[in-house]
mmCIF file of C-alpha atoms and ligand atoms in Angstrom:
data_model
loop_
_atom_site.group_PDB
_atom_site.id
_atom_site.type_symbol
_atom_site.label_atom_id
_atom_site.label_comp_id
_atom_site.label_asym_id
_atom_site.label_seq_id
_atom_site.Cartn_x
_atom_site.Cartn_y
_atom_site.Cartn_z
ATOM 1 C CA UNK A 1 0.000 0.000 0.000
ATOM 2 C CA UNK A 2 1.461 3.357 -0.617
ATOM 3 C CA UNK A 3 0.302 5.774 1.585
ATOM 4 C CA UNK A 4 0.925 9.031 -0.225
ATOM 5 C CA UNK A 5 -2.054 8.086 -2.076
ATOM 6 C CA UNK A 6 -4.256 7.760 0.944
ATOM 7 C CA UNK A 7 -6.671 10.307 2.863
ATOM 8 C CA UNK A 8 -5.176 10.011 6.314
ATOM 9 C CA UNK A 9 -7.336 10.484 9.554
ATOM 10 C CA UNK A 10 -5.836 7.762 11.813
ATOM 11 C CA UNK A 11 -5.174 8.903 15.171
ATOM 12 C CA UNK A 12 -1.045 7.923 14.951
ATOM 13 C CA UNK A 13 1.125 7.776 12.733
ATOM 14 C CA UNK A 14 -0.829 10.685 11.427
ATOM 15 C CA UNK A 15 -0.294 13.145 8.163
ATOM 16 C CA UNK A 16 2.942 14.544 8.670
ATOM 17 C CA UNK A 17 4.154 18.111 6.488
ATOM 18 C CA UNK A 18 6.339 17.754 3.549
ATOM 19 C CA UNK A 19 8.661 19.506 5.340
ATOM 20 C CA UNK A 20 9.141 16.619 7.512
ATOM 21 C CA UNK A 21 8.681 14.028 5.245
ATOM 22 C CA UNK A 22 11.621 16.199 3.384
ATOM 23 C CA UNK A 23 14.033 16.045 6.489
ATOM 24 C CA UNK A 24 13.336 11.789 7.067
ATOM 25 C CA UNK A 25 14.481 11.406 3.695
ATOM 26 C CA UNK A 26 18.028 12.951 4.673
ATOM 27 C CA UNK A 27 21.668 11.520 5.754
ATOM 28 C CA UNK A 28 21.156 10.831 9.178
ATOM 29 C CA UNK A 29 24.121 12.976 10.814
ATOM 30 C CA UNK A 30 26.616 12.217 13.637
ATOM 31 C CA UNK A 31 24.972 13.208 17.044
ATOM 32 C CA UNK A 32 27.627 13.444 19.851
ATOM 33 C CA UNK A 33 29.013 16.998 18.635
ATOM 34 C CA UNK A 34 27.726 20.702 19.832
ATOM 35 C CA UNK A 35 25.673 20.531 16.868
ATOM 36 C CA UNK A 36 23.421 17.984 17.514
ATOM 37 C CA UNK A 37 23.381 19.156 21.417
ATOM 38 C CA UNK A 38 22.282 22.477 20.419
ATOM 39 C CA UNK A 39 18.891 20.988 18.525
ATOM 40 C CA UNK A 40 18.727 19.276 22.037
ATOM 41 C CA UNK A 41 18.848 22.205 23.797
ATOM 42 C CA UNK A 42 16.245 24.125 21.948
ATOM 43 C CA UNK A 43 13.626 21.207 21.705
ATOM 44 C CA UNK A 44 13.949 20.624 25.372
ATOM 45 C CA UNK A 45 13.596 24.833 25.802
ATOM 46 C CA UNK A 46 10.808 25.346 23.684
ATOM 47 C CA UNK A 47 8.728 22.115 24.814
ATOM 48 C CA UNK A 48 9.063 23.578 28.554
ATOM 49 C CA UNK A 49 8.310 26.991 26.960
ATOM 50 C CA UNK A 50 4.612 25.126 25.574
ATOM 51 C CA UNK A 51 3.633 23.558 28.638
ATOM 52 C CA UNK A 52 4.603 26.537 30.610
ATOM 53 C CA UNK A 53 6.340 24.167 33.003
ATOM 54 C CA UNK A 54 7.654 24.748 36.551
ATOM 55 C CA UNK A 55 11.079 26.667 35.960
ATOM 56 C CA UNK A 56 14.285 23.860 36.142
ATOM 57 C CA UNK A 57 11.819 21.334 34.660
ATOM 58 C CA UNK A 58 13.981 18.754 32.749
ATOM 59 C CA UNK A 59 12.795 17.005 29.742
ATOM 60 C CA UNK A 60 14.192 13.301 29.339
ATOM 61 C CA UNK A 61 14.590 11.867 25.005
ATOM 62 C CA UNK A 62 13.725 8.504 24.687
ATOM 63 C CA UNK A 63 14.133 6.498 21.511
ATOM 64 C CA UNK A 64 10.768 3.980 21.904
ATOM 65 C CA UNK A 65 6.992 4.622 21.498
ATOM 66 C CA UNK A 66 4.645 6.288 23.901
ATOM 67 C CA UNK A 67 4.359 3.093 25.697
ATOM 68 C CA UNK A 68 7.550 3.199 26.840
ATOM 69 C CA UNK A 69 7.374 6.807 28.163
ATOM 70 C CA UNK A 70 4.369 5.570 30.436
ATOM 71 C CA UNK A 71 6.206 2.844 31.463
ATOM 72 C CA UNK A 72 9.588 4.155 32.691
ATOM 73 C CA UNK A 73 7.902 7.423 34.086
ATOM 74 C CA UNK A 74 6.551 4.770 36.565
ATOM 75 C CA UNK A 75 9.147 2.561 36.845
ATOM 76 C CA UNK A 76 11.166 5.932 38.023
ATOM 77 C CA UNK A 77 9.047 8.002 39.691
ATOM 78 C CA UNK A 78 6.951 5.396 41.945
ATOM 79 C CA UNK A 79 8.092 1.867 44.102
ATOM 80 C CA UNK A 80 6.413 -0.482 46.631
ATOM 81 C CA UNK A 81 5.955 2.750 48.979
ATOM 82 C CA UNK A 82 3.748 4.667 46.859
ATOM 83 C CA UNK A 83 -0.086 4.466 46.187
ATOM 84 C CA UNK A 84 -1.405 5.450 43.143
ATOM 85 C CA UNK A 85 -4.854 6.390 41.359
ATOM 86 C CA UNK A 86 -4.971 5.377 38.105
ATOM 87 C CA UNK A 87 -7.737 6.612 36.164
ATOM 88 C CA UNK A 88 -8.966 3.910 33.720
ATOM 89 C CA UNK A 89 -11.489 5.127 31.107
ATOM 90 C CA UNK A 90 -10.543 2.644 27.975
ATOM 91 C CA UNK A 91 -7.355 1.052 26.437
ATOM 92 C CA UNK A 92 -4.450 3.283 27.095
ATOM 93 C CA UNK A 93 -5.541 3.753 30.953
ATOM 94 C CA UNK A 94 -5.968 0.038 31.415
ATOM 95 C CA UNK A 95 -2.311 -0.501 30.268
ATOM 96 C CA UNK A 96 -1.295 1.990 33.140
ATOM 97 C CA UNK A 97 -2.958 -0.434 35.560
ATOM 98 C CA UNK A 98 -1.126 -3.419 33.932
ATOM 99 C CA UNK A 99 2.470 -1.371 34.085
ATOM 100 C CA UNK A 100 1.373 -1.093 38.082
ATOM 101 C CA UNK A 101 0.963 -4.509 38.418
ATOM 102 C CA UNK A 102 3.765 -5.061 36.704
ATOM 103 C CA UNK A 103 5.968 -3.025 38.565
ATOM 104 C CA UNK A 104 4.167 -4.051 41.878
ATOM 105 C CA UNK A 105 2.976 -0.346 42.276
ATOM 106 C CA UNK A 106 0.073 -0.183 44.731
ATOM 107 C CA UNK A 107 -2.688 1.333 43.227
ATOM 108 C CA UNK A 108 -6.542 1.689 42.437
ATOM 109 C CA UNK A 109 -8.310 1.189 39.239
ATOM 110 C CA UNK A 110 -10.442 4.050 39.150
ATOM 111 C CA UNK A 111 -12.759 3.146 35.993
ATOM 112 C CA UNK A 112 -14.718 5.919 34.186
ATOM 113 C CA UNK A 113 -17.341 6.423 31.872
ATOM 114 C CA UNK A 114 -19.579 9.140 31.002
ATOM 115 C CA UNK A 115 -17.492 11.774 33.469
ATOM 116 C CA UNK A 116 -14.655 14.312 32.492
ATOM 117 C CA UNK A 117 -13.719 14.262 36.096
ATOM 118 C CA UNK A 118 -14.914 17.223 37.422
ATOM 119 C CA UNK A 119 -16.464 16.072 40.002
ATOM 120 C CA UNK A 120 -13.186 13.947 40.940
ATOM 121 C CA UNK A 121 -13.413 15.108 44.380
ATOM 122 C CA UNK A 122 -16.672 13.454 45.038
ATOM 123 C CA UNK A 123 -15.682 10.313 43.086
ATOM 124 C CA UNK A 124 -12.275 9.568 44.287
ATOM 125 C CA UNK A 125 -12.487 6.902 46.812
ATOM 126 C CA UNK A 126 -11.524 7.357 50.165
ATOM 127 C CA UNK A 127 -7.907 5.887 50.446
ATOM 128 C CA UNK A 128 -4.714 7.742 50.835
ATOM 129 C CA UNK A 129 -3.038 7.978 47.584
ATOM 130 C CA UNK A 130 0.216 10.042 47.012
ATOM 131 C CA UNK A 131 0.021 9.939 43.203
ATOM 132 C CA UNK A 132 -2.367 9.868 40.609
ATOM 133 C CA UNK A 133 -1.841 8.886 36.720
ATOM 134 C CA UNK A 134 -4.232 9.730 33.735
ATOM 135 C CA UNK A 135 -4.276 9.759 29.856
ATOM 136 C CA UNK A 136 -5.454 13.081 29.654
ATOM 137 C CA UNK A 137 -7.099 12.339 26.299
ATOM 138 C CA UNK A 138 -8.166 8.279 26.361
ATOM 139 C CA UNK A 139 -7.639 7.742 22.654
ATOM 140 C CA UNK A 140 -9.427 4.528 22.668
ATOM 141 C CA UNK A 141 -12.406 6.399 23.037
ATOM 142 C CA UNK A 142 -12.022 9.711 22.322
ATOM 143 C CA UNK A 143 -12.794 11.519 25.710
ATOM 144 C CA UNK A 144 -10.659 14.282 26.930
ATOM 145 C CA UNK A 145 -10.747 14.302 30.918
ATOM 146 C CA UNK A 146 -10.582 18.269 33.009
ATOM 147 C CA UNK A 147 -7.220 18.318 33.884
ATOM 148 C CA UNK A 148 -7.885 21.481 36.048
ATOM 149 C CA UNK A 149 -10.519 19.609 38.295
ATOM 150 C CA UNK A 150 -8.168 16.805 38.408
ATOM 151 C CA UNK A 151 -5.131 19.293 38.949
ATOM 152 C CA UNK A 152 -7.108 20.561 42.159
ATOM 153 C CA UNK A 153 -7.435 17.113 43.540
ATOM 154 C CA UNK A 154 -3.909 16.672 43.201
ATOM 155 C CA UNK A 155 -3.181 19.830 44.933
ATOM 156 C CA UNK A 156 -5.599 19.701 47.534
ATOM 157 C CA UNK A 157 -4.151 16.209 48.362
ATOM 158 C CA UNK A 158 -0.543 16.458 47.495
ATOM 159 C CA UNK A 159 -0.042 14.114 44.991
ATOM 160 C CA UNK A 160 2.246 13.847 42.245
ATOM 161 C CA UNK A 161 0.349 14.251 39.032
ATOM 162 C CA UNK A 162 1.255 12.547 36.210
ATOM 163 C CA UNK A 163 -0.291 13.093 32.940
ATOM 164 C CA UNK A 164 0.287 10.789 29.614
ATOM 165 C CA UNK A 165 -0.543 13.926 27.159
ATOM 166 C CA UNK A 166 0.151 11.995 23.821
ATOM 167 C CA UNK A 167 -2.581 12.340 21.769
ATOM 168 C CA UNK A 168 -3.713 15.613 22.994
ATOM 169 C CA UNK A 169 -0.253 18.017 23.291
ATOM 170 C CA UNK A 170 -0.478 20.990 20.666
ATOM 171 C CA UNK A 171 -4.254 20.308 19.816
ATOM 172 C CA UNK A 172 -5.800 20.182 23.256
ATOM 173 C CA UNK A 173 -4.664 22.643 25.789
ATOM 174 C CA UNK A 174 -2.082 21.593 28.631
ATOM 175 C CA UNK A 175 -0.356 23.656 31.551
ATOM 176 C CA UNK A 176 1.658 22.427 34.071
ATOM 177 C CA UNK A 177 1.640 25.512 36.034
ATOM 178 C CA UNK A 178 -1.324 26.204 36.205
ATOM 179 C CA UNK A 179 -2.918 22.630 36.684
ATOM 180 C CA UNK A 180 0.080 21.510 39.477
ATOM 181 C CA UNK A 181 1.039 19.224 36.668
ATOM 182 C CA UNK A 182 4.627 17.101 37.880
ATOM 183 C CA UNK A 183 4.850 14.497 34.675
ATOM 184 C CA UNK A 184 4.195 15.099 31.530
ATOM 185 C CA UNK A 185 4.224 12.021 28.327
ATOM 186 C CA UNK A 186 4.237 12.729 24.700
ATOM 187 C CA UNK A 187 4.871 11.076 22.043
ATOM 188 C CA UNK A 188 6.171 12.035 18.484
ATOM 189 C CA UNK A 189 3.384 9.902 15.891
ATOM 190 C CA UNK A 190 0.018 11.675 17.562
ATOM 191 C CA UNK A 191 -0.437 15.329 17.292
ATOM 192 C CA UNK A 192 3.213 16.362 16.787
ATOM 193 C CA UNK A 193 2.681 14.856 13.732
ATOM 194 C CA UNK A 194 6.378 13.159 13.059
ATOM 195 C CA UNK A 195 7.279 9.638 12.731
ATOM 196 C CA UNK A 196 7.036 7.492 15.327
ATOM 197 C CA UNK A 197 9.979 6.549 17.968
ATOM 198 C CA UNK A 198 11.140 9.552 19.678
ATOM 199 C CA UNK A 199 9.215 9.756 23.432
ATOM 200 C CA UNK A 200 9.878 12.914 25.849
ATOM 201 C CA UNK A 201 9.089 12.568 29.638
ATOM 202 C CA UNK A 202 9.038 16.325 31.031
ATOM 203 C CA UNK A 203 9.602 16.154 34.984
ATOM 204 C CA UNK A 204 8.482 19.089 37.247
ATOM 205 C CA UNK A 205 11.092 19.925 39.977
ATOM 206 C CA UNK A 206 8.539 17.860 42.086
ATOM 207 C CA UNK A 207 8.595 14.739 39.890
ATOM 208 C CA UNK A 208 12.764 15.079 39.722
ATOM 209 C CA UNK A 209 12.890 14.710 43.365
ATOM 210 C CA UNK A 210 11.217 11.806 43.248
ATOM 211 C CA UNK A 211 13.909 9.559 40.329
ATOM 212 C CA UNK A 212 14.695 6.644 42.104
ATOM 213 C CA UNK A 213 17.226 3.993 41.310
ATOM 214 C CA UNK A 214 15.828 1.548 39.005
ATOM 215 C CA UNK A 215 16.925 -2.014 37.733
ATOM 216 C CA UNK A 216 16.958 -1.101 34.201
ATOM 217 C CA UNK A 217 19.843 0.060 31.973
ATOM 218 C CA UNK A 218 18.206 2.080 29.183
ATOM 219 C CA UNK A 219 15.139 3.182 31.184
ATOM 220 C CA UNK A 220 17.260 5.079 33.854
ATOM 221 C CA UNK A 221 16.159 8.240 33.776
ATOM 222 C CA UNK A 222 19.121 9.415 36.314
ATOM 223 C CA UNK A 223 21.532 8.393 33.043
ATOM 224 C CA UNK A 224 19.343 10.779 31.110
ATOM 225 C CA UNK A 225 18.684 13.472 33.160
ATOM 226 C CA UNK A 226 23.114 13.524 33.575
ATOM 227 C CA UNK A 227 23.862 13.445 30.092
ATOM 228 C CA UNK A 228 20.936 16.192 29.056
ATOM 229 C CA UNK A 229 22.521 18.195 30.537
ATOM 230 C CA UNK A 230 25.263 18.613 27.752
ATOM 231 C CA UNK A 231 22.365 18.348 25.593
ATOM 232 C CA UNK A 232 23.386 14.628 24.782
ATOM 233 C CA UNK A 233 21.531 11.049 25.651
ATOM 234 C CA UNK A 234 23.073 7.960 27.134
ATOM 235 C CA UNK A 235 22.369 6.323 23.786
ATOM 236 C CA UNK A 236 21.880 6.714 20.343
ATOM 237 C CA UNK A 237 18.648 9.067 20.180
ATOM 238 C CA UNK A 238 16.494 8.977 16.819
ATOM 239 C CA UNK A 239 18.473 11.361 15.506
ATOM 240 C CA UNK A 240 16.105 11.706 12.554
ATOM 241 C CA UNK A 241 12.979 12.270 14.416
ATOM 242 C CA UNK A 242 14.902 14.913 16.626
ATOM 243 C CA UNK A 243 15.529 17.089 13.575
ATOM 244 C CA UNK A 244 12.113 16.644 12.480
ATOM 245 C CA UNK A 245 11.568 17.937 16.149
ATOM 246 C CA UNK A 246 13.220 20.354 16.229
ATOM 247 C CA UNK A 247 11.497 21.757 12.396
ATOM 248 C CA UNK A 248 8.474 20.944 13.711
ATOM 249 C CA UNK A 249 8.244 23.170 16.886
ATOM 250 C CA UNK A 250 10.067 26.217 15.599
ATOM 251 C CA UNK A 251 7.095 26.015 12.532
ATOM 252 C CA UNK A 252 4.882 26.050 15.626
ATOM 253 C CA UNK A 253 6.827 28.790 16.722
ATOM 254 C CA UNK A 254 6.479 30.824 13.533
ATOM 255 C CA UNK A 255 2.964 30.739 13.644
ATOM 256 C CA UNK A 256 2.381 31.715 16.730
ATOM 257 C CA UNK A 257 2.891 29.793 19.534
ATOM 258 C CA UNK A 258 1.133 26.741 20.927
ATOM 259 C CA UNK A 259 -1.737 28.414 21.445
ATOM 260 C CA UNK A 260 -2.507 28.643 17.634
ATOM 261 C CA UNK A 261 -1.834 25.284 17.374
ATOM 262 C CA UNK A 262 -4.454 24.373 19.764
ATOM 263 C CA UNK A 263 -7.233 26.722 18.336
ATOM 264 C CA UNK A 264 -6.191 25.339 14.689
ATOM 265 C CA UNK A 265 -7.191 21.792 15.846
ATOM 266 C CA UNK A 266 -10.328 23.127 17.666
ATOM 267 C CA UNK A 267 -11.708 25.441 14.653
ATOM 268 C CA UNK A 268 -10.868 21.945 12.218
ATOM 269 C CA UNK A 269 -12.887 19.727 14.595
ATOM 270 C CA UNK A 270 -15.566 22.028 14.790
ATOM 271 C CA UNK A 271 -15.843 22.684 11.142
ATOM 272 C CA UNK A 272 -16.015 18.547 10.720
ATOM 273 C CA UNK A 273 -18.535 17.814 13.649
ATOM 274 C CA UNK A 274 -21.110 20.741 12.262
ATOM 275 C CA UNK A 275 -20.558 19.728 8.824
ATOM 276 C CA UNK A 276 -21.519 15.870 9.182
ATOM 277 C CA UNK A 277 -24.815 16.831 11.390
ATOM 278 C CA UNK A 278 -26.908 15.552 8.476
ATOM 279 C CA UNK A 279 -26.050 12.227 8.634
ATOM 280 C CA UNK A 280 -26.806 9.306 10.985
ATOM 281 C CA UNK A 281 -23.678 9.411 13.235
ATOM 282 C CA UNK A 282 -23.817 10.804 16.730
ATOM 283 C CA UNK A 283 -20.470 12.133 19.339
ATOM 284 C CA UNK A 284 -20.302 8.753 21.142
ATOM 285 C CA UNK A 285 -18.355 11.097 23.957
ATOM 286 C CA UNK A 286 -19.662 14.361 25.726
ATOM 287 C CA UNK A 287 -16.442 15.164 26.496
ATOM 288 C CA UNK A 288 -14.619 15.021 22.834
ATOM 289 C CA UNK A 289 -10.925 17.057 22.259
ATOM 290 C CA UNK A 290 -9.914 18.957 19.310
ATOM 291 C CA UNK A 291 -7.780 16.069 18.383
ATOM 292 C CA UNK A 292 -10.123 13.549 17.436
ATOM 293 C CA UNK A 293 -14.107 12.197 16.835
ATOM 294 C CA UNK A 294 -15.545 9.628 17.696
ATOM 295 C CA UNK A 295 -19.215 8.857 16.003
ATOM 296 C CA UNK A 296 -21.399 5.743 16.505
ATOM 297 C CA UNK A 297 -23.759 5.428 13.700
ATOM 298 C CA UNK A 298 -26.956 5.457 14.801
ATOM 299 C CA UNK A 299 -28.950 3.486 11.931
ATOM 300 C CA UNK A 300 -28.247 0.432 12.536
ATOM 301 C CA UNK A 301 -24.365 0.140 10.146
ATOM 302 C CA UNK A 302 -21.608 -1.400 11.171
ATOM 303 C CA UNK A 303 -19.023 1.323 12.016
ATOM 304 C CA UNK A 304 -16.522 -1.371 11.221
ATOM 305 C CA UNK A 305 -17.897 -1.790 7.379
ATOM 306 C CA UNK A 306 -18.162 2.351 7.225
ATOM 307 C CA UNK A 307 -14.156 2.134 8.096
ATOM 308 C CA UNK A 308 -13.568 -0.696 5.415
ATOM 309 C CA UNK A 309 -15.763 1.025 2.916
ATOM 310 C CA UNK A 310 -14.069 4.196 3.308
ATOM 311 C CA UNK A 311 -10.802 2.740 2.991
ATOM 312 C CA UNK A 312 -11.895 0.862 -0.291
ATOM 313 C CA UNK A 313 -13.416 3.012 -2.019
ATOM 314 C CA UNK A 314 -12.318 6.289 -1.166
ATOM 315 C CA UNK A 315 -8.710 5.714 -0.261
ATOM 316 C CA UNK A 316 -9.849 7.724 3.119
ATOM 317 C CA UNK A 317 -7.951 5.840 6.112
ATOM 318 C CA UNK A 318 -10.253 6.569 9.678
ATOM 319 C CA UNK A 319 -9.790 4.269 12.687
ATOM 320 C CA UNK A 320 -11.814 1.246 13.222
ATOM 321 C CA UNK A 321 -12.657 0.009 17.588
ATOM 322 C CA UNK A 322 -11.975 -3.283 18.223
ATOM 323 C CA UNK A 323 -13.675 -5.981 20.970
ATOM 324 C CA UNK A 324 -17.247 -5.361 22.212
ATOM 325 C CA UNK A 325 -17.088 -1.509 20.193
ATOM 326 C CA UNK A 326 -15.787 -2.915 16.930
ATOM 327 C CA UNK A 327 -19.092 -2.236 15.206
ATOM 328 C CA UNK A 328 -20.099 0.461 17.212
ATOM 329 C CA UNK A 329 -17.699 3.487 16.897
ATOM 330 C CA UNK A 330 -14.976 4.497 14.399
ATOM 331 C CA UNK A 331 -12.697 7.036 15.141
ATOM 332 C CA UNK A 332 -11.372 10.075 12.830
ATOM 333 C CA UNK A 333 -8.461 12.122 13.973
ATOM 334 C CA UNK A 334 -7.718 15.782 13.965
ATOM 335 C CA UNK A 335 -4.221 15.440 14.068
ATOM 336 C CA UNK A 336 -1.606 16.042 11.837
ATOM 337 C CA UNK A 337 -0.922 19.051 8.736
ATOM 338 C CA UNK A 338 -4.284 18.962 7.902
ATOM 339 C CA UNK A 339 -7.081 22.346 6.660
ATOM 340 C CA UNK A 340 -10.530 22.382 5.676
ATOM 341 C CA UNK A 341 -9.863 21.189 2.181
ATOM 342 C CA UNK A 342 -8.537 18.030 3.296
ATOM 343 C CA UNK A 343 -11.102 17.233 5.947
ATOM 344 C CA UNK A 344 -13.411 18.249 2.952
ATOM 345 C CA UNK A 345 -12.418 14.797 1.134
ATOM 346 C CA UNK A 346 -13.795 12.563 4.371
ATOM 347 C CA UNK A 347 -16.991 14.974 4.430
ATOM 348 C CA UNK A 348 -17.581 14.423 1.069
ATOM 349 C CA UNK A 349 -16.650 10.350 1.316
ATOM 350 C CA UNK A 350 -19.219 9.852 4.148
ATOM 351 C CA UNK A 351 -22.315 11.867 2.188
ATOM 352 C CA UNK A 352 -21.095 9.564 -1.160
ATOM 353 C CA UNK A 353 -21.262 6.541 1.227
ATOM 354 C CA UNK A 354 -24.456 7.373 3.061
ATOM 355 C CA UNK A 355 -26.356 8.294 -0.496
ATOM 356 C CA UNK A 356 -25.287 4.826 -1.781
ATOM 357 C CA UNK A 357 -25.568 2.688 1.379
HETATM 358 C C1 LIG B 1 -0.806 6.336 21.190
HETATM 359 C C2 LIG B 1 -0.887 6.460 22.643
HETATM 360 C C3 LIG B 1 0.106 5.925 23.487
HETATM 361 C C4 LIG B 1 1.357 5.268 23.001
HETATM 362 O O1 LIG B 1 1.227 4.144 22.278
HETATM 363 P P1 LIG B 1 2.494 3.558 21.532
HETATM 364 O O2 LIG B 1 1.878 2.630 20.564
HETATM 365 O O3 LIG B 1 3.339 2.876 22.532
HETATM 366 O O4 LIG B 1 3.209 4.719 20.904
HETATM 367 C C5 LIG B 1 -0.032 6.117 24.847
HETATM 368 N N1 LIG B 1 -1.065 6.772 25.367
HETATM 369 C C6 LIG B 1 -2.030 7.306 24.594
HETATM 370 C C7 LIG B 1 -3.148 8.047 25.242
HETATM 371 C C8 LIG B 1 -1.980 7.168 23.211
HETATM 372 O O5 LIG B 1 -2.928 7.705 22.431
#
């Protein structure tokens, strides 16, 4: 399948800028110079800079997927000692629950439907936790949680908050200061819209107090917290994916800041969820982000056929559910260098489909 000839509205790997795609098709340079350190340096500055972080926060470069950055942010920031909430609302938050069982991390499996968490302080069960963990936006379903109500929680009780922001940072709004935030995940394929591989862990002086010593080599965050500091990793980082970084943000940059970005994705979104009203599909979420919808169909279709159809026959690539929601949802992402004109193409697919089907 080549992809370049596909419609792309998977939430990760999502459409990425020619500019990028220009840079990944590059000599991949040497890395342990003053060069290399220097694009380092600025990505670590400027993604600090967008989630206004506590001042000597520390980002950490990890060459891996997302999973990994939810994984070693608990294997380093939590032991046998701690007590954690984990909030479980779908896919990504159960595999927080299995990393603390893994890990032997006490915790409770706080599952959620049908609530943003605003009312977390009524909710929350009764037991001392020092730490809490959520997927601010649950991809599997597309529900976005209030990371403000949540934030206050965390405050009020004086837990670390740690918040696995891949599929929402630079669509969805996120502020460490503000919301008492200590750990941050993202992730390069979701929203940042670059291949994926490259996974950044941003610790809060808070959160950096609390790296332990951990029995893993290449998941020791102490190893990269020393060597970031000369704007280097212990190992060979995707070198690639940190140039395409490093474009990435300062195009952010040039047009205007995060805060662009985020009302870019929310304008987009909007335009698509008024624009299909017509048709049989309703929000399956109350709580949706800018970075993604999620419709059921409400006459009776398969959402799993829509996503095949769509595929087939209009080389438009949206997200199929699988298990128990396989035939009940699909998914269609936000994410990525996308404008109206593009999100036109899947508008116009699903009124083609609907007037044949
Ligand atoms: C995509 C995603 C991840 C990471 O998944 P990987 O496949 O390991 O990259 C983690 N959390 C959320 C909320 C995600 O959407």
């Amino acid at each position: 399948m080549i992809y370049e000839d596909y419609y792309i509205f998977t939430p990760g790997p999502v459409k990425m800028s020619k500019e990028i795609l220009e840079i990944g098709a590059k000599q991949t340079p040497y890395f342990r110079n003053s060069e290399f350190s220097d694009v380092t340096f600025y990505c670590e500055n400027y993604l600090l800079e967008m989630l206004n972080a506590p001042k000597n926060s520390r980002v950490i470069f990890l060459t891996a997927s997302g999973t990994a950055g939810m994984e070693s942010v608990v294997m380093n920031l939590l032991d046998v000692d701690d007590n954690a909430l984990v909030v479980n609302g779908g896919g990504f938050g159960a595999r927080f629950v299995d990393i603390c069982n893994l890990h032997d991390i006490n915790h409770f499996n706080l599952k959620v439907k049908d609530t943003n968490l605003s009312d977390i302080q009524k909710i929350a069960p009764q037991e001392k936790f020092n730490s809490l963990i959520v997927n601010a936006h649950e991809t599997s379903v597309g529900h976005i949680y209030d990371l403000e109500a949540i934030g206050k929680y965390c405050k009020k009780n004086n837990l670390l908050y740690i918040v696995d922001a891949i599929s929402m940072f630079v669509t969805d709004s996120l502020d460490m200061q503000k919301d008492s935030i200590d750990a941050v995940i993202v992730s390069s394929q979701k929203a940042l819209a670059l291949p994926p591989g490259l996974t950044m862990v941003v610790l809060s002086p808070k959160a950096l107090e609390k790296v332990k010593d951990v029995k893993s080599l290449y998941f020791n965050f102490k190893d990269y917290l020393r060597d970031g500091q000369r704007g280097q990793t212990p190992y060979t980082p995707a070198v690639t994916i940190m140039l395409q970084l490093e474009a990435r943000l300062k195009q952010i940059q040039k047009d205007g800041g995060v805060e662009k970005s985020i009302k870019k994705a929310k304008n987009l979104a909007e335009y698509f969820r008024q624009k299909i009203k017509p048709l049989p599909l309703v929000a399956f979420s109350k709580f949706m982000p800018n970075a993604m919808t999620t419709l059921a169909p409400t006459d009776g279709k398969s959402a799993f056929k829509i996503v095949e159809d769509l595929e087939k026959n209009y080389k438009v690539m949206v997200c199929p559910n699988g298990g128990e929601l396989k035939d009940k949802i699909f998914r269609i992402s936000h994410m990525g260098d996308m404008d109206e004109a593009y999100i036109d193409i899947l508008i116009n697919a699903l009124f083609d489909y609907y007037e044949n089907n």
